[in-house]
Amino acid sequence: MNREQRRKAAKNNSQKLPNNNLPENALSYALSFHKGGQLQEAKVIYEKIIQSEPNNSQVLNYLGVLKAQMGDNNSAISLINKAVNLEPNNFGYLNNLGNTYRAAQQLDNAIDSYQRAIKLNQKSADSHLNLGIALTEKGIIEEAIASLEKALSINPNHPRVNMTLGDIFQTQGKLDKAISSYIKAISIVPNNFDALSSLGMAFYRRGNLKESQKAYQQALEINPHSTECLTNIAATFYEQGRVDVAEACYQAVIDLIPTSTDAHINLGFLLNQQEKHGEAIEYYKAALEQDKNSINAMAGLAEILGKKSEWEEAVKLYQKIIKLNSNSADAYSQLGIALREIDKSEEAIRLTPRSANAQFEKAININHRYIKAYAHLGLALQDVGKKSEAELIFDCSELVAKYQFTDVEGWQDLATYNNDLKNYIYQHPTLLKNRPGKPINRGSQTYEIFTDNNPVMAALSKKINSSLHDYFSSFTDKSNYQFFHNLPSDWKLSGWAVVLESEGFQNS
């Protein structure tokens, strides 16, 4: 019976099975049911065949694969192992065994099975692919890449190998390589939804918003109901300033999944960024109706309450977040900010036990490198007249006075550099007045300019990093804060903008 005949057999016999006296073509019936997704019907026939032929390795293998599809991994492993014992040189059975071990989270056994399969047939691209996937899940990334590249050397047009390599490269931040891999996969299978969606994310992360949008749109033409893709393209539209389209995308997700907590949070965030606080509050509250313990929804709602100076209500939300996650440095820091605002009022005496300083200290104890907490702690210490203690964290006037730029490597003089820097900054989209969209994947606008690879910004970042390292190294002997004893290699420079602004410096 050929493939077409088996297909017709499955269609004609979808409501009936062979009787207990199995015909000669029973296996063909079972395969037709199996390939047609009628797993229970196929299972019955496979089991009847094994009753009369317990050493039929082919059927043992098929039944094992079927059991794995049905979620019974233990039975699947037992059945396929029997098939392997009967035919130890069948690399296909070993691949199926490895796949089943992977499904059961037994990665060491899976890797061993794939390696045995490769020894039997070194030119099997699928075996190298499977090994690469298992090694990736095990966290052995370089060996995984080597296995996948071996698979490509055998079959350069294997779409799944290209996809898998692209995913690894994207995880590593090697976006150019990831994009090349996804494009190759799409050239092989043009309607590859997963490749198009992943390509959209890679372009987005690289800052190529138009290309990202195009990839997501092509993916949505294949699957218009993909809520993940709709969510991702919404972010792409938003960063291009097309806020109305972004809103429509987030709303489409809610229409598809009315109970989606994340969809309501995303739309609440978008509305909050546009200062539409009333509408944003409603979406955050709707998210909390779906999940009363949603930390992101509570944090978003608390942020708006802070903007409305409803600090007491914001404090309650931050305290609830901390009860849910006592290791959230950000929650303690935000609670400290809220309490600091309250402490400026006449209610400060009543709230002394929950002082802002204590919250910033807790945030720092959780994350010794949490610059935002250090910055606000310094300001809080200044509020209560503890200037000398604050100066153990920062003294921006001293910093700016001590480190004057007199020359910049790569420019003939400081005036030429400053002119190039001015031209760069005043043309940068994050500094446009009333910019419709703000970046939501790279942090604050102040920080975004420091993520560019433009030579003028690279030179500025280098000078600032060098000065900061030298300045903070001088704190090692006089400050007990762990930050100064284990300095990071790079800085999110906007983390100190809150300090600079409060001291009269322009933070952009």
Short mmCIF file of C-alpha atoms in Angstrom, two decimals:
data_model
loop_
_atom_site.label_atom_id
_atom_site.label_comp_id
_atom_site.label_asym_id
_atom_site.label_seq_id
_atom_site.Cartn_x
_atom_site.Cartn_y
_atom_site.Cartn_z
CA MET A 1 0.00 0.00 0.00
CA ASN A 2 1.52 3.33 -1.07
CA ARG A 3 1.21 6.67 0.76
CA GLU A 4 -1.93 7.76 -1.11
CA GLN A 5 -3.61 4.42 -0.45
CA ARG A 6 -2.76 4.64 3.26
CA ARG A 7 -4.21 8.17 3.38
CA LYS A 8 -7.45 6.99 1.81
CA ALA A 9 -7.54 4.00 4.13
CA ALA A 10 -7.30 6.25 7.17
CA LYS A 11 -10.10 8.44 5.82
CA ASN A 12 -12.40 5.55 4.94
CA ASN A 13 -11.78 3.71 8.19
CA SER A 14 -11.71 6.63 10.63
CA GLN A 15 -14.73 5.23 12.43
CA LYS A 16 -13.77 1.56 12.40
CA LEU A 17 -10.77 -0.58 13.23
CA PRO A 18 -9.74 -4.02 12.02
CA ASN A 19 -11.12 -6.80 14.18
CA ASN A 20 -9.02 -8.99 16.42
CA ASN A 21 -7.99 -11.12 13.46
CA LEU A 22 -5.49 -8.63 12.10
CA PRO A 23 -5.12 -8.49 8.32
CA GLU A 24 -1.73 -8.54 6.63
CA ASN A 25 -1.80 -4.77 6.16
CA ALA A 26 -2.54 -4.01 9.84
CA LEU A 27 0.65 -1.99 10.16
CA SER A 28 -0.37 0.15 7.19
CA TYR A 29 -3.70 0.84 8.92
CA ALA A 30 -1.86 1.82 12.11
CA LEU A 31 0.56 4.10 10.29
CA SER A 32 -2.31 5.80 8.48
CA PHE A 33 -4.10 6.47 11.74
CA HIS A 34 -0.85 7.59 13.38
CA LYS A 35 0.09 10.03 10.63
CA GLY A 36 -3.49 11.30 10.52
CA GLY A 37 -3.39 12.20 14.21
CA GLN A 38 -5.75 9.42 15.31
CA LEU A 39 -3.40 8.26 18.02
CA GLN A 40 -5.79 6.13 20.06
CA GLU A 41 -6.83 4.12 16.99
CA ALA A 42 -3.20 3.61 15.98
CA LYS A 43 -2.28 2.59 19.52
CA VAL A 44 -4.88 -0.18 19.56
CA ILE A 45 -3.50 -1.73 16.37
CA TYR A 46 0.16 -1.39 17.39
CA GLU A 47 -0.57 -3.15 20.68
CA LYS A 48 -2.47 -5.96 18.95
CA ILE A 49 0.44 -6.52 16.57
CA ILE A 50 2.90 -6.68 19.49
CA GLN A 51 0.70 -9.23 21.25
CA SER A 52 1.34 -11.61 18.38
CA GLU A 53 4.82 -10.29 17.46
CA PRO A 54 6.50 -9.17 20.72
CA ASN A 55 9.90 -8.80 19.03
CA ASN A 56 8.74 -6.66 16.12
CA SER A 57 11.27 -3.84 16.55
CA GLN A 58 9.58 -1.64 13.96
CA VAL A 59 6.24 -1.69 15.76
CA LEU A 60 7.91 -1.31 19.17
CA ASN A 61 9.57 1.84 17.82
CA TYR A 62 6.34 3.23 16.35
CA LEU A 63 4.39 2.54 19.53
CA GLY A 64 7.14 4.15 21.60
CA VAL A 65 7.01 7.30 19.46
CA LEU A 66 3.22 7.34 19.79
CA LYS A 67 3.40 6.93 23.59
CA ALA A 68 5.80 9.89 23.72
CA GLN A 69 3.33 11.95 21.68
CA MET A 70 0.66 11.04 24.23
CA GLY A 71 2.91 12.17 27.10
CA ASP A 72 3.74 8.71 28.47
CA ASN A 73 7.52 9.10 28.35
CA ASN A 74 8.33 6.19 30.67
CA SER A 75 6.47 3.69 28.49
CA ALA A 76 7.97 5.28 25.38
CA ILE A 77 11.52 4.89 26.69
CA SER A 78 10.90 1.25 27.59
CA LEU A 79 9.41 0.40 24.18
CA ILE A 80 12.06 2.16 22.10
CA ASN A 81 14.84 0.66 24.22
CA LYS A 82 13.44 -2.78 23.35
CA ALA A 83 13.53 -1.82 19.68
CA VAL A 84 17.15 -0.65 20.02
CA ASN A 85 18.14 -3.88 21.78
CA LEU A 86 16.65 -5.85 18.91
CA GLU A 87 18.30 -3.63 16.27
CA PRO A 88 21.31 -1.95 17.92
CA ASN A 89 22.58 -0.59 14.59
CA ASN A 90 19.41 1.31 13.72
CA PHE A 91 20.40 4.98 14.15
CA GLY A 92 16.79 6.06 13.57
CA TYR A 93 15.65 4.19 16.67
CA LEU A 94 18.48 5.78 18.66
CA ASN A 95 17.37 9.25 17.54
CA ASN A 96 13.82 8.48 18.63
CA LEU A 97 15.15 7.21 21.96
CA GLY A 98 17.15 10.41 22.39
CA ASN A 99 14.09 12.52 21.60
CA THR A 100 12.09 10.65 24.22
CA TYR A 101 14.81 11.06 26.83
CA ARG A 102 14.85 14.80 26.02
CA ALA A 103 11.09 14.99 26.52
CA ALA A 104 11.59 13.30 29.90
CA GLN A 105 14.33 15.85 30.80
CA GLN A 106 16.95 13.08 30.90
CA LEU A 107 19.49 15.06 28.92
CA ASP A 108 22.55 12.94 29.65
CA ASN A 109 20.78 9.84 28.33
CA ALA A 110 19.53 11.83 25.33
CA ILE A 111 23.04 13.03 24.49
CA ASP A 112 24.38 9.48 24.79
CA SER A 113 21.67 8.18 22.43
CA TYR A 114 22.39 10.84 19.80
CA GLN A 115 26.14 10.22 20.02
CA ARG A 116 25.54 6.49 19.49
CA ALA A 117 23.39 7.32 16.46
CA ILE A 118 26.16 9.52 15.02
CA LYS A 119 28.72 6.72 15.43
CA LEU A 120 26.46 4.54 13.28
CA ASN A 121 25.84 7.24 10.67
CA GLN A 122 28.09 10.29 10.78
CA LYS A 123 26.33 11.82 7.77
CA SER A 124 22.93 12.09 9.45
CA ALA A 125 22.21 15.83 9.70
CA ASP A 126 19.22 15.11 11.94
CA SER A 127 21.40 13.24 14.45
CA HIS A 128 23.80 16.19 14.69
CA LEU A 129 20.82 18.56 14.96
CA ASN A 130 19.28 16.55 17.79
CA LEU A 131 22.61 16.42 19.61
CA GLY A 132 22.99 20.18 19.20
CA ILE A 133 19.55 20.80 20.68
CA ALA A 134 20.23 18.52 23.66
CA LEU A 135 23.61 20.14 24.30
CA THR A 136 21.94 23.56 24.17
CA GLU A 137 19.38 22.50 26.75
CA LYS A 138 22.23 21.13 28.87
CA GLY A 139 24.00 24.51 28.62
CA ILE A 140 27.00 23.20 26.69
CA ILE A 141 26.70 25.92 24.08
CA GLU A 142 29.98 25.79 22.18
CA GLU A 143 29.68 22.03 21.64
CA ALA A 144 26.07 22.57 20.58
CA ILE A 145 27.14 25.12 17.96
CA ALA A 146 29.80 22.70 16.69
CA SER A 147 27.18 19.95 16.31
CA LEU A 148 24.80 22.25 14.48
CA GLU A 149 27.52 23.52 12.16
CA LYS A 150 28.41 19.89 11.41
CA ALA A 151 24.76 19.30 10.52
CA LEU A 152 24.90 22.29 8.16
CA SER A 153 28.04 20.98 6.50
CA ILE A 154 26.07 17.81 5.70
CA ASN A 155 22.87 19.61 4.68
CA PRO A 156 23.23 23.41 4.27
CA ASN A 157 19.53 23.67 3.40
CA HIS A 158 18.20 22.14 6.60
CA PRO A 159 15.71 24.79 7.84
CA ARG A 160 15.53 23.59 11.43
CA VAL A 161 19.31 23.58 11.83
CA ASN A 162 19.47 27.19 10.61
CA MET A 163 16.62 28.12 12.95
CA THR A 164 18.25 26.48 15.95
CA LEU A 165 21.58 28.17 15.27
CA GLY A 166 19.77 31.49 14.92
CA ASP A 167 18.14 31.02 18.31
CA ILE A 168 21.48 30.27 19.96
CA PHE A 169 23.15 33.27 18.34
CA GLN A 170 20.28 35.52 19.40
CA THR A 171 20.54 34.29 22.99
CA GLN A 172 24.26 35.10 22.89
CA GLY A 173 23.54 38.58 21.53
CA LYS A 174 25.24 37.78 18.21
CA LEU A 175 22.43 39.41 16.29
CA ASP A 176 24.09 39.62 12.88
CA LYS A 177 24.75 35.87 12.89
CA ALA A 178 21.23 35.19 14.17
CA ILE A 179 19.70 37.28 11.40
CA SER A 180 21.75 35.49 8.74
CA SER A 181 20.62 32.10 10.08
CA TYR A 182 16.93 33.10 10.13
CA ILE A 183 17.12 34.56 6.62
CA LYS A 184 18.67 31.30 5.39
CA ALA A 185 15.89 29.28 7.04
CA ILE A 186 13.27 31.51 5.40
CA SER A 187 14.93 31.18 2.00
CA ILE A 188 14.47 27.41 2.33
CA VAL A 189 10.91 27.55 3.72
CA PRO A 190 9.41 30.98 2.87
CA ASN A 191 6.32 30.52 5.06
CA ASN A 192 8.33 29.59 8.15
CA PHE A 193 6.38 31.39 10.87
CA ASP A 194 8.88 30.69 13.65
CA ALA A 195 11.82 31.93 11.58
CA LEU A 196 9.98 35.12 10.58
CA SER A 197 8.93 35.81 14.16
CA SER A 198 12.45 35.22 15.47
CA LEU A 199 13.88 37.38 12.69
CA GLY A 200 11.56 40.17 13.77
CA MET A 201 12.89 39.97 17.32
CA ALA A 202 16.53 39.94 16.17
CA PHE A 203 15.99 43.02 14.00
CA TYR A 204 14.14 44.71 16.88
CA ARG A 205 16.98 44.06 19.30
CA ARG A 206 19.47 45.42 16.78
CA GLY A 207 17.38 48.58 16.38
CA ASN A 208 16.26 47.90 12.80
CA LEU A 209 12.63 48.72 13.46
CA LYS A 210 11.41 48.80 9.84
CA GLU A 211 12.92 45.39 9.11
CA SER A 212 11.51 44.06 12.39
CA GLN A 213 8.05 45.33 11.49
CA LYS A 214 8.24 43.74 8.04
CA ALA A 215 9.25 40.34 9.45
CA TYR A 216 6.46 40.39 12.04
CA GLN A 217 3.91 41.40 9.41
CA GLN A 218 4.93 38.46 7.22
CA ALA A 219 4.64 36.15 10.22
CA LEU A 220 1.16 37.50 11.00
CA GLU A 221 0.06 36.87 7.42
CA ILE A 222 0.76 33.20 8.15
CA ASN A 223 -0.76 33.20 11.64
CA PRO A 224 -2.84 36.35 12.27
CA HIS A 225 -3.90 35.05 15.69
CA SER A 226 -0.41 34.80 17.18
CA THR A 227 -0.67 36.87 20.35
CA GLU A 228 3.09 36.75 20.89
CA CYS A 229 3.71 38.16 17.43
CA LEU A 230 1.05 40.85 17.90
CA THR A 231 2.65 41.83 21.19
CA ASN A 232 6.11 42.06 19.64
CA ILE A 233 5.03 44.08 16.61
CA ALA A 234 3.20 46.46 18.94
CA ALA A 235 6.52 47.31 20.60
CA THR A 236 8.05 47.87 17.16
CA PHE A 237 5.27 50.26 16.15
CA TYR A 238 5.50 52.08 19.46
CA GLU A 239 9.19 52.78 19.13
CA GLN A 240 8.55 54.19 15.67
CA GLY A 241 6.07 56.62 17.18
CA ARG A 242 3.03 54.85 15.71
CA VAL A 243 1.29 54.72 19.05
CA ASP A 244 -2.22 54.26 17.67
CA VAL A 245 -1.17 51.12 15.78
CA ALA A 246 0.62 49.79 18.86
CA GLU A 247 -2.55 50.30 20.90
CA ALA A 248 -4.57 48.46 18.27
CA CYS A 249 -2.16 45.52 18.39
CA TYR A 250 -2.33 45.25 22.17
CA GLN A 251 -6.13 45.53 22.02
CA ALA A 252 -6.18 42.75 19.41
CA VAL A 253 -4.35 40.52 21.86
CA ILE A 254 -6.96 41.29 24.52
CA ASP A 255 -9.74 40.54 22.03
CA LEU A 256 -8.15 37.15 21.33
CA ILE A 257 -7.43 36.38 25.00
CA PRO A 258 -9.68 38.54 27.23
CA THR A 259 -8.19 36.96 30.35
CA SER A 260 -4.57 37.74 29.41
CA THR A 261 -2.90 39.51 32.31
CA ASP A 262 0.14 40.45 30.25
CA ALA A 263 -1.95 41.98 27.46
CA HIS A 264 -3.72 44.30 29.90
CA ILE A 265 -0.39 45.24 31.51
CA ASN A 266 1.14 46.02 28.12
CA LEU A 267 -1.71 48.31 27.15
CA GLY A 268 -1.65 49.91 30.59
CA PHE A 269 2.06 50.60 30.19
CA LEU A 270 1.53 52.12 26.75
CA LEU A 271 -1.24 54.41 27.98
CA ASN A 272 0.83 55.41 31.01
CA GLN A 273 3.69 56.45 28.72
CA GLN A 274 1.25 58.78 26.95
CA GLU A 275 0.15 60.27 30.27
CA LYS A 276 -3.32 58.72 29.84
CA HIS A 277 -3.31 57.78 33.48
CA GLY A 278 -7.02 57.17 33.94
CA GLU A 279 -7.21 54.66 31.11
CA ALA A 280 -3.94 53.03 32.15
CA ILE A 281 -5.25 52.52 35.69
CA GLU A 282 -8.29 50.68 34.35
CA TYR A 283 -6.12 48.26 32.38
CA TYR A 284 -3.81 47.64 35.34
CA LYS A 285 -6.85 46.97 37.53
CA ALA A 286 -8.23 44.62 34.88
CA ALA A 287 -4.91 42.77 34.94
CA LEU A 288 -5.16 42.44 38.71
CA GLU A 289 -8.67 41.04 38.36
CA GLN A 290 -7.14 38.24 36.27
CA ASP A 291 -4.17 37.79 38.60
CA LYS A 292 -4.40 39.51 41.96
CA ASN A 293 -0.71 38.82 42.62
CA SER A 294 0.63 40.25 39.36
CA ILE A 295 3.74 42.14 40.44
CA ASN A 296 4.06 43.93 37.10
CA ALA A 297 0.48 45.19 37.27
CA MET A 298 0.94 46.42 40.84
CA ALA A 299 4.22 48.12 39.96
CA GLY A 300 2.63 49.86 36.96
CA LEU A 301 -0.33 51.00 39.03
CA ALA A 302 1.95 52.21 41.84
CA GLU A 303 4.00 54.23 39.36
CA ILE A 304 0.89 56.08 38.18
CA LEU A 305 -0.24 56.70 41.75
CA GLY A 306 3.16 58.24 42.40
CA LYS A 307 2.76 60.54 39.40
CA LYS A 308 -0.59 61.60 40.88
CA SER A 309 1.13 62.17 44.27
CA GLU A 310 -1.04 59.47 45.83
CA TRP A 311 1.99 58.18 47.69
CA GLU A 312 0.16 56.42 50.52
CA GLU A 313 -1.63 54.15 48.05
CA ALA A 314 1.60 53.60 46.14
CA VAL A 315 3.32 52.56 49.38
CA LYS A 316 0.66 49.91 50.01
CA LEU A 317 1.24 48.41 46.58
CA TYR A 318 5.03 48.37 46.95
CA GLN A 319 4.67 46.72 50.35
CA LYS A 320 2.44 44.07 48.82
CA ILE A 321 4.99 43.46 46.06
CA ILE A 322 7.68 42.97 48.72
CA LYS A 323 5.50 40.42 50.52
CA LEU A 324 5.25 38.49 47.27
CA ASN A 325 8.95 38.89 46.44
CA SER A 326 11.14 39.88 49.35
CA ASN A 327 14.23 39.81 47.11
CA SER A 328 13.08 42.57 44.78
CA ALA A 329 15.67 45.34 45.01
CA ASP A 330 13.57 47.50 42.70
CA ALA A 331 10.48 47.19 44.93
CA TYR A 332 12.44 48.31 48.00
CA SER A 333 13.95 51.18 46.02
CA GLN A 334 10.55 52.31 44.73
CA LEU A 335 9.12 52.03 48.24
CA GLY A 336 11.97 54.21 49.44
CA ILE A 337 11.23 56.80 46.77
CA ALA A 338 7.56 56.86 47.79
CA LEU A 339 8.39 57.17 51.49
CA ARG A 340 10.90 59.93 50.73
CA GLU A 341 8.14 61.91 49.04
CA ILE A 342 5.86 61.36 52.03
CA ASP A 343 8.67 62.33 54.41
CA LYS A 344 8.69 65.77 52.82
CA SER A 345 5.20 66.32 54.21
CA GLU A 346 3.94 66.82 57.75
CA GLU A 347 3.18 63.10 57.96
CA ALA A 348 6.88 62.29 58.15
CA ILE A 349 6.90 61.81 61.93
CA ARG A 350 4.14 59.19 61.77
CA LEU A 351 6.03 57.27 59.08
CA THR A 352 9.49 57.36 60.70
CA PRO A 353 9.61 53.58 61.36
CA ARG A 354 9.33 52.98 57.61
CA SER A 355 11.92 55.59 56.64
CA ALA A 356 13.07 55.85 53.04
CA ASN A 357 16.71 55.29 53.96
CA ALA A 358 16.02 51.83 55.34
CA GLN A 359 14.35 50.76 52.10
CA PHE A 360 17.29 51.94 49.98
CA GLU A 361 19.66 50.08 52.30
CA LYS A 362 17.61 46.89 51.84
CA ALA A 363 17.71 47.31 48.07
CA ILE A 364 21.50 47.69 48.21
CA ASN A 365 21.87 44.61 50.43
CA ILE A 366 19.98 42.59 47.82
CA ASN A 367 21.90 44.02 44.87
CA HIS A 368 25.23 45.65 45.67
CA ARG A 369 25.37 47.09 42.15
CA TYR A 370 21.92 48.68 42.10
CA ILE A 371 23.01 52.21 41.24
CA LYS A 372 19.48 53.66 41.40
CA ALA A 373 19.21 52.75 45.09
CA TYR A 374 22.61 54.31 45.86
CA ALA A 375 21.62 57.51 44.07
CA HIS A 376 18.33 57.87 45.95
CA LEU A 377 19.94 56.91 49.26
CA GLY A 378 22.42 59.72 48.76
CA LEU A 379 19.60 62.18 48.12
CA ALA A 380 17.66 60.90 51.15
CA LEU A 381 20.73 61.40 53.34
CA GLN A 382 21.04 64.95 52.03
CA ASP A 383 17.37 65.53 52.90
CA VAL A 384 18.10 64.92 56.58
CA GLY A 385 21.32 66.93 56.59
CA LYS A 386 23.73 63.98 56.50
CA LYS A 387 25.91 65.51 53.82
CA SER A 388 29.12 63.74 54.86
CA GLU A 389 27.39 60.34 54.64
CA ALA A 390 25.90 61.24 51.27
CA GLU A 391 29.35 62.13 49.98
CA LEU A 392 30.44 58.56 50.69
CA ILE A 393 28.10 57.66 47.83
CA PHE A 394 28.54 60.61 45.46
CA ASP A 395 29.73 64.15 45.18
CA CYS A 396 28.94 65.15 41.62
CA SER A 397 30.32 68.66 42.01
CA GLU A 398 33.72 67.19 42.91
CA LEU A 399 33.45 64.64 40.10
CA VAL A 400 32.71 67.23 37.42
CA ALA A 401 35.40 69.61 38.72
CA LYS A 402 38.08 66.92 38.99
CA TYR A 403 37.68 65.27 35.60
CA GLN A 404 37.79 67.89 32.89
CA PHE A 405 38.07 66.73 29.30
CA THR A 406 41.02 68.41 27.60
CA ASP A 407 41.32 66.07 24.63
CA VAL A 408 39.53 63.13 23.07
CA GLU A 409 41.32 60.32 21.28
CA GLY A 410 40.59 60.42 17.54
CA TRP A 411 39.82 64.17 17.37
CA GLN A 412 42.34 66.91 16.67
CA ASP A 413 41.05 69.11 19.47
CA LEU A 414 38.24 69.39 22.02
CA ALA A 415 36.34 72.02 20.03
CA THR A 416 36.07 69.70 17.02
CA TYR A 417 34.87 66.86 19.23
CA ASN A 418 32.29 69.02 21.00
CA ASN A 419 30.92 70.16 17.66
CA ASP A 420 30.56 66.55 16.46
CA LEU A 421 28.94 65.61 19.77
CA LYS A 422 26.48 68.50 19.51
CA ASN A 423 25.50 67.52 15.97
CA TYR A 424 25.00 63.91 17.04
CA ILE A 425 22.91 64.68 20.11
CA TYR A 426 20.63 67.26 18.52
CA GLN A 427 19.80 64.87 15.70
CA HIS A 428 19.18 61.88 17.97
CA PRO A 429 15.50 60.80 18.01
CA THR A 430 15.41 60.32 21.78
CA LEU A 431 15.99 64.03 22.30
CA LEU A 432 13.29 65.29 19.95
CA LYS A 433 10.71 67.45 21.68
CA ASN A 434 7.35 65.72 22.25
CA ARG A 435 8.66 62.49 20.78
CA PRO A 436 5.57 60.28 20.34
CA GLY A 437 7.27 57.06 21.39
CA LYS A 438 9.93 56.34 23.97
CA PRO A 439 12.18 53.28 23.93
CA ILE A 440 10.76 50.41 25.94
CA ASN A 441 13.52 47.87 25.41
CA ARG A 442 16.63 49.83 26.36
CA GLY A 443 15.68 51.79 29.45
CA SER A 444 15.49 55.56 29.75
CA GLN A 445 16.07 58.05 26.96
CA THR A 446 19.20 59.37 28.68
CA TYR A 447 20.76 55.92 28.58
CA GLU A 448 19.78 55.11 25.01
CA ILE A 449 22.35 57.43 23.46
CA PHE A 450 25.09 55.51 25.27
CA THR A 451 24.04 52.24 23.61
CA ASP A 452 24.96 53.47 20.13
CA ASN A 453 28.16 52.40 18.40
CA ASN A 454 28.60 55.84 16.85
CA PRO A 455 32.30 56.87 17.24
CA VAL A 456 31.46 60.13 18.98
CA MET A 457 29.43 58.29 21.65
CA ALA A 458 31.96 55.47 21.94
CA ALA A 459 34.64 58.05 22.68
CA LEU A 460 32.46 59.80 25.28
CA SER A 461 31.54 56.51 26.96
CA LYS A 462 35.21 55.55 27.14
CA LYS A 463 36.16 58.85 28.77
CA ILE A 464 33.28 58.73 31.24
CA ASN A 465 33.92 55.10 32.19
CA SER A 466 37.60 55.80 32.78
CA SER A 467 36.81 58.83 34.95
CA LEU A 468 34.14 57.01 36.94
CA HIS A 469 36.37 54.03 37.63
CA ASP A 470 39.14 56.31 38.85
CA TYR A 471 36.73 58.39 40.94
CA PHE A 472 34.97 55.46 42.56
CA SER A 473 38.23 53.62 43.19
CA SER A 474 39.10 56.46 45.54
CA PHE A 475 36.10 55.45 47.69
CA THR A 476 37.51 52.00 48.45
CA ASP A 477 39.24 53.02 51.67
CA LYS A 478 36.65 55.47 52.98
CA SER A 479 33.33 53.77 52.15
CA ASN A 480 31.89 50.47 53.37
CA TYR A 481 29.42 50.18 50.49
CA GLN A 482 30.13 46.97 48.55
CA PHE A 483 29.62 48.73 45.22
CA PHE A 484 32.94 50.53 45.56
CA HIS A 485 34.82 47.34 46.43
CA ASN A 486 33.60 45.43 43.36
CA LEU A 487 33.13 47.95 40.58
CA PRO A 488 31.27 46.90 37.41
CA SER A 489 33.10 47.06 34.10
CA ASP A 490 30.41 49.22 32.50
CA TRP A 491 27.75 51.68 33.60
CA LYS A 492 24.16 52.49 32.90
CA LEU A 493 24.91 56.17 32.95
CA SER A 494 21.30 57.28 33.34
CA GLY A 495 21.32 55.63 36.77
CA TRP A 496 23.03 58.75 38.07
CA ALA A 497 20.81 61.19 36.19
CA VAL A 498 18.57 61.53 39.26
CA VAL A 499 21.57 62.85 41.21
CA LEU A 500 22.91 65.14 38.52
CA GLU A 501 19.50 66.68 37.92
CA SER A 502 18.92 67.38 41.59
CA GLU A 503 22.28 69.16 41.80
CA GLY A 504 21.62 71.42 38.86
CA PHE A 505 23.37 69.50 36.09
CA GLN A 506 21.55 68.81 32.83
CA ASN A 507 21.26 65.03 32.59
CA SER A 508 20.99 64.77 28.82
#
